[in-house]
GROMACS .gro file of C-alpha atoms in nm:
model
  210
    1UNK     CA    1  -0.459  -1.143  -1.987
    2UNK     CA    2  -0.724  -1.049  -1.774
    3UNK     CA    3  -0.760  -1.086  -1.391
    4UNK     CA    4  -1.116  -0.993  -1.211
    5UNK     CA    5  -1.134  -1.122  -0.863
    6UNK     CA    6  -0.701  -1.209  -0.795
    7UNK     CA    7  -0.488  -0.927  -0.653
    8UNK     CA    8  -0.164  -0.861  -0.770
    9UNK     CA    9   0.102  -0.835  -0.475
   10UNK     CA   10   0.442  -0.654  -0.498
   11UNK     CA   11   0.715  -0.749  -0.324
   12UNK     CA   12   0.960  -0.442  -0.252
   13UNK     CA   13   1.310  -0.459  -0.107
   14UNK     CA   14   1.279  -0.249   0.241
   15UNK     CA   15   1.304  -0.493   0.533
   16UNK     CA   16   1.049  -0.649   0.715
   17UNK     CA   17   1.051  -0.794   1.068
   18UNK     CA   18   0.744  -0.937   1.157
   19UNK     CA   19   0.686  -1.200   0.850
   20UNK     CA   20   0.404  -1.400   1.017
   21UNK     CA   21   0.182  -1.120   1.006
   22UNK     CA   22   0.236  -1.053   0.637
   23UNK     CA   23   0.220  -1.371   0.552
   24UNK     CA   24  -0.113  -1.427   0.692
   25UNK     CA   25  -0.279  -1.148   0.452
   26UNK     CA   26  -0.177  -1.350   0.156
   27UNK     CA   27  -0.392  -1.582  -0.052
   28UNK     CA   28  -0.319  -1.903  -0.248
   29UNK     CA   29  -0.441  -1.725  -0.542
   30UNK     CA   30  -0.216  -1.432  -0.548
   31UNK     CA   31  -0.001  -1.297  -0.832
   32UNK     CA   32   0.342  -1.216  -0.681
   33UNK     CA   33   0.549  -1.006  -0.815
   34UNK     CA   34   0.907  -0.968  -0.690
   35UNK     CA   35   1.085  -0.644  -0.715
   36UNK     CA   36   1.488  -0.685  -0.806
   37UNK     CA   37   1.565  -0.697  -0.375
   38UNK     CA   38   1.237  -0.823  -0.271
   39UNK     CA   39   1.346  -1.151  -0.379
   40UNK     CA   40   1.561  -1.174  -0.026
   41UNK     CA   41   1.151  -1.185   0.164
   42UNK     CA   42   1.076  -1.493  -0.118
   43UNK     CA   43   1.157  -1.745   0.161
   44UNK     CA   44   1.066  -1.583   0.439
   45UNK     CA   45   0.730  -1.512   0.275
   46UNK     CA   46   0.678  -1.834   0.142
   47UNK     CA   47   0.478  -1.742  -0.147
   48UNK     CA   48   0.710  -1.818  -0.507
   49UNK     CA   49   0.736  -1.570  -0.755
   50UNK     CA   50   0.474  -1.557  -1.082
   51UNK     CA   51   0.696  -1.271  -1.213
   52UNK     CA   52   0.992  -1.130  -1.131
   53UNK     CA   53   1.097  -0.764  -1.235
   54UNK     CA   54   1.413  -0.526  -1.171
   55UNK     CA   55   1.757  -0.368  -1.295
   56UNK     CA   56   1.914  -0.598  -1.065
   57UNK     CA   57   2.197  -0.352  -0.888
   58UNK     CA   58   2.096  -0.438  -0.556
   59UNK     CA   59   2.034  -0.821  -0.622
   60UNK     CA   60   2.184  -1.088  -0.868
   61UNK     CA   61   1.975  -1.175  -1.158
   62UNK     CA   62   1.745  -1.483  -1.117
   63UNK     CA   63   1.818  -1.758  -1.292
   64UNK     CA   64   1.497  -1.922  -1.211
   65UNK     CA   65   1.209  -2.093  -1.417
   66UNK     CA   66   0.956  -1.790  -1.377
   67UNK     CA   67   0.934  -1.524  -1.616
   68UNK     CA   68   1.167  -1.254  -1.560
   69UNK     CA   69   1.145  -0.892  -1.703
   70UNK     CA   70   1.502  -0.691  -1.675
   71UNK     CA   71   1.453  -0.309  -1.697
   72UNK     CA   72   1.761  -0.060  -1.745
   73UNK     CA   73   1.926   0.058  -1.463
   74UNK     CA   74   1.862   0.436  -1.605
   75UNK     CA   75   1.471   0.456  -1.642
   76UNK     CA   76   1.181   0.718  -1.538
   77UNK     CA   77   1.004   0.410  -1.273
   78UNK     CA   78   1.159   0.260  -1.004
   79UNK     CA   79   1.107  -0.114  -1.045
   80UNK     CA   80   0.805  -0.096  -0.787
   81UNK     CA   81   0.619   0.138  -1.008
   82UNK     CA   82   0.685  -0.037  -1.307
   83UNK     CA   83   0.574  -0.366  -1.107
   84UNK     CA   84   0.254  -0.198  -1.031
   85UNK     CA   85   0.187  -0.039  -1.416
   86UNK     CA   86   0.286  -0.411  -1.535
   87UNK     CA   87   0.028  -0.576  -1.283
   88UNK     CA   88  -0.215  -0.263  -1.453
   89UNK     CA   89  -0.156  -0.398  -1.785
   90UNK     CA   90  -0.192  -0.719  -1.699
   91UNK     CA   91  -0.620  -0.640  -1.562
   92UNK     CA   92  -0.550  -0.652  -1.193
   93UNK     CA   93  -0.791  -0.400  -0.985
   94UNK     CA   94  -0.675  -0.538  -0.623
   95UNK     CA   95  -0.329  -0.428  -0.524
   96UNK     CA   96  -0.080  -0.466  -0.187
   97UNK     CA   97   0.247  -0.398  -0.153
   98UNK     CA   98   0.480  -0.524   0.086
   99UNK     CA   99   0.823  -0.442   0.174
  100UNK     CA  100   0.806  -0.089   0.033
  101UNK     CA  101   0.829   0.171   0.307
  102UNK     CA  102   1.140   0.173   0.585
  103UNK     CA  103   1.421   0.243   0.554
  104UNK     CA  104   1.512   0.512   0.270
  105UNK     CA  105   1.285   0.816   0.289
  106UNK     CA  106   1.259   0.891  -0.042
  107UNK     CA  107   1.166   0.543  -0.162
  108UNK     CA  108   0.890   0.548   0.069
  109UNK     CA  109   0.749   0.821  -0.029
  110UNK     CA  110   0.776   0.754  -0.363
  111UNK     CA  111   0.565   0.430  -0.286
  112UNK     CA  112   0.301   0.596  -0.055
  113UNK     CA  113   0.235   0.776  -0.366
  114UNK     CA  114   0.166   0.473  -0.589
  115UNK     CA  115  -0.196   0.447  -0.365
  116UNK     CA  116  -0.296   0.799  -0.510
  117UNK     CA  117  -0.135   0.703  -0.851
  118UNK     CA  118  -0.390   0.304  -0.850
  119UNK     CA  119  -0.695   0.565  -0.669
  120UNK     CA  120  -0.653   0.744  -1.030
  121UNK     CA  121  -0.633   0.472  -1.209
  122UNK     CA  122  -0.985   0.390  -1.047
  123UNK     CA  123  -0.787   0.056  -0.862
  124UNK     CA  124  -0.740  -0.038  -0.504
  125UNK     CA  125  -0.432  -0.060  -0.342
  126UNK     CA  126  -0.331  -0.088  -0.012
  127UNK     CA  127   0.071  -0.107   0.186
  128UNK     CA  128   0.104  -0.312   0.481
  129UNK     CA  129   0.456  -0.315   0.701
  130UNK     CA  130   0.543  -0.436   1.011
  131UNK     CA  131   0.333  -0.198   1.198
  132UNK     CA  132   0.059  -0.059   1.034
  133UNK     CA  133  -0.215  -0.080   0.674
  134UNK     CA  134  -0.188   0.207   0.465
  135UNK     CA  135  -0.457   0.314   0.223
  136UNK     CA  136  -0.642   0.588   0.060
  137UNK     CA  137  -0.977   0.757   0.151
  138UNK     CA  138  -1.132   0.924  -0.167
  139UNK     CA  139  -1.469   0.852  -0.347
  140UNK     CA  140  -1.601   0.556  -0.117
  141UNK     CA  141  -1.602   0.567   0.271
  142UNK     CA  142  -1.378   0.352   0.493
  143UNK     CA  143  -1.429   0.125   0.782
  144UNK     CA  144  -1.184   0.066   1.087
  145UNK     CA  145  -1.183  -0.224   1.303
  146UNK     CA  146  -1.143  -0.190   1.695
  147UNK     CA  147  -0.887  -0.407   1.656
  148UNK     CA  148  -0.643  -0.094   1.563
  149UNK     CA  149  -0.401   0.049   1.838
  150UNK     CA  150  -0.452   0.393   1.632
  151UNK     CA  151  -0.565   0.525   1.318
  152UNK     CA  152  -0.460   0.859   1.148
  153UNK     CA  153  -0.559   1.067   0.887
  154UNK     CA  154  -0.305   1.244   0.672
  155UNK     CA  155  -0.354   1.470   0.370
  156UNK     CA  156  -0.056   1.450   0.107
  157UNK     CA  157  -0.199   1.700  -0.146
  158UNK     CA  158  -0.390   1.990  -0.137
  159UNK     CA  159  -0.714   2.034   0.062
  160UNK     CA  160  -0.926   1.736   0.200
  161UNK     CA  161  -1.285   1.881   0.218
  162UNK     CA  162  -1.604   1.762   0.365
  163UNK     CA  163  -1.421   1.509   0.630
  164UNK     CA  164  -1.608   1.319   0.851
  165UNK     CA  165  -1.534   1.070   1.112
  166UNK     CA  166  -1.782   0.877   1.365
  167UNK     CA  167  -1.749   0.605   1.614
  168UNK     CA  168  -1.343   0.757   1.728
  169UNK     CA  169  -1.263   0.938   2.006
  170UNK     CA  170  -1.213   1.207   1.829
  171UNK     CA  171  -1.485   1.287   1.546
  172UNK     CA  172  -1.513   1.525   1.319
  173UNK     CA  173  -1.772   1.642   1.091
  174UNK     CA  174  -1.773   1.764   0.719
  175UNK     CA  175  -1.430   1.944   0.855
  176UNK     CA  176  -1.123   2.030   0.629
  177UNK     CA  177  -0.753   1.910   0.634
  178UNK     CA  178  -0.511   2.076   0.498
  179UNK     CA  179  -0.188   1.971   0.355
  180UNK     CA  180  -0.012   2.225   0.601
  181UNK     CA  181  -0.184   2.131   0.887
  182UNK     CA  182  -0.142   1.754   0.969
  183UNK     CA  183  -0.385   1.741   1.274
  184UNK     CA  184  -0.552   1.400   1.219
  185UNK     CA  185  -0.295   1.188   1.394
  186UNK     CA  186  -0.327   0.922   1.649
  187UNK     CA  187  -0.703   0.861   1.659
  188UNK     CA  188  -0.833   0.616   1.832
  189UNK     CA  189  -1.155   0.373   1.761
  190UNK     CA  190  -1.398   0.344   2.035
  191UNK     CA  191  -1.443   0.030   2.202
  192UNK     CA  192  -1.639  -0.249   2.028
  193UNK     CA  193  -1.750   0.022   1.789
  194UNK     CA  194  -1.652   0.057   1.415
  195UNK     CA  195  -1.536   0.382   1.293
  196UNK     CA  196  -1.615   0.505   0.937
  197UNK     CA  197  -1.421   0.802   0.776
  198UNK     CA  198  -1.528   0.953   0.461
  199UNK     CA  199  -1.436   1.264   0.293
  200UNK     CA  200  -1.657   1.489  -0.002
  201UNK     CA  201  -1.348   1.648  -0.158
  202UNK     CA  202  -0.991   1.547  -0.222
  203UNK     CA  203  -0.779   1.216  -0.035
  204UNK     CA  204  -0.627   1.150   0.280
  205UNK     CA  205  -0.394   0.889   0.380
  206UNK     CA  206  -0.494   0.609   0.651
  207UNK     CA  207  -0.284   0.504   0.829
  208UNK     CA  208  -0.438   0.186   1.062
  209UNK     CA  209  -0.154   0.122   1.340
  210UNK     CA  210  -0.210  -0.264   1.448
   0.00000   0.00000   0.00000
């Protein structure tokens, strides 16, 4: 199977609030993919299932008419990284992920990391929650609406290099953030303006606060 122009969404298992917002970033065209727990947002959401995936110990097993794929409770991926390498697999380029941050701090982080592990893979990916848009800053630059409360810049690994920001109250150019020091937080886009960050070495996280 190969997908060009569709986006795969997963469907994690952390709660979500505000539903109407999420709901209008989804397309009639998207593949779904429900992780094990996710399947409590299904009607909430109200986009069905094209696949379903999980161990199942923190939700029943579907017994639904869409194919289902039941992984072993002892296993090397959670069920939203093996969601994400079986939406790989299956050609899509275009990822977001919803319900998979809150809650649990080390699930979180363990699916902030899946946007560095799709960047690798050469895909894009991209979290949304009930607050903010979460997605990488590597090769290509990135644009943020006015529209944003708050933007911030946060390096997970190593040394960001070459990091430039225009149009913010607070720019920077071809500066460095380090891992240790986390002092890219809580920008702000200036009025009717677009900002554009870019960076020549490394990845940062954006975080867009809405």
């Amino acid at each position: 199977m190969t997908q060009t122009a569709q986006r795969c969404v997963i469907i994690g298992g952390a709660d979500i609030q505000t539903y109407e917002r999420l709901r209008a970033q989804l397309r009639p065209d998207d593949y779904c993919i429900y992780c094990d727990s996710g399947l409590k947002h299904r009607e909430a959401l109200g986009v069905p299932p094209s696949l379903i995936v999980g161990d199942f110990d923190s939700h029943e097993t579907p017994h639904a008419d869409v194919e289902t794929i039941v992984l072993p409770t002892v296993k090397d991926d959670t069920d939203t990284v093996y969601a994400v390498k079986e939406g790989l697999r299956r050609g899509f380029s275009d990822f977001l992920l919803l319900g998979v941050v809150g809650g649990r701090l080390d699930h979180t982080l363990g699916n902030v990391f899946i946007l560095y592990y799709l960047d690798q893979q050469g895909k894009r990916g991209r979290i949304l929650d009930d607050f903010s848009e979460m997605e990488l800053v590597s090769a290509q630059p990135v644009s943020i609406p006015d529209r944003c409360s708050f933007f911030s810049l946060l390096n997970l690994s190593g040394r960001a290099k070459g990091v430039t920001i225009e149009h913010a109250k607070y720019c920077l150019r071809d500066a460095e953030i380090p891992c240790e020091y986390q002092y890219g937080v809580s920008n702000e886009v200036l009025p009717g303006e677009t900002a554009t960050v870019s960076v020549r070495e490394g990845k940062l996280l954006l975080i867009r606060v809405f």
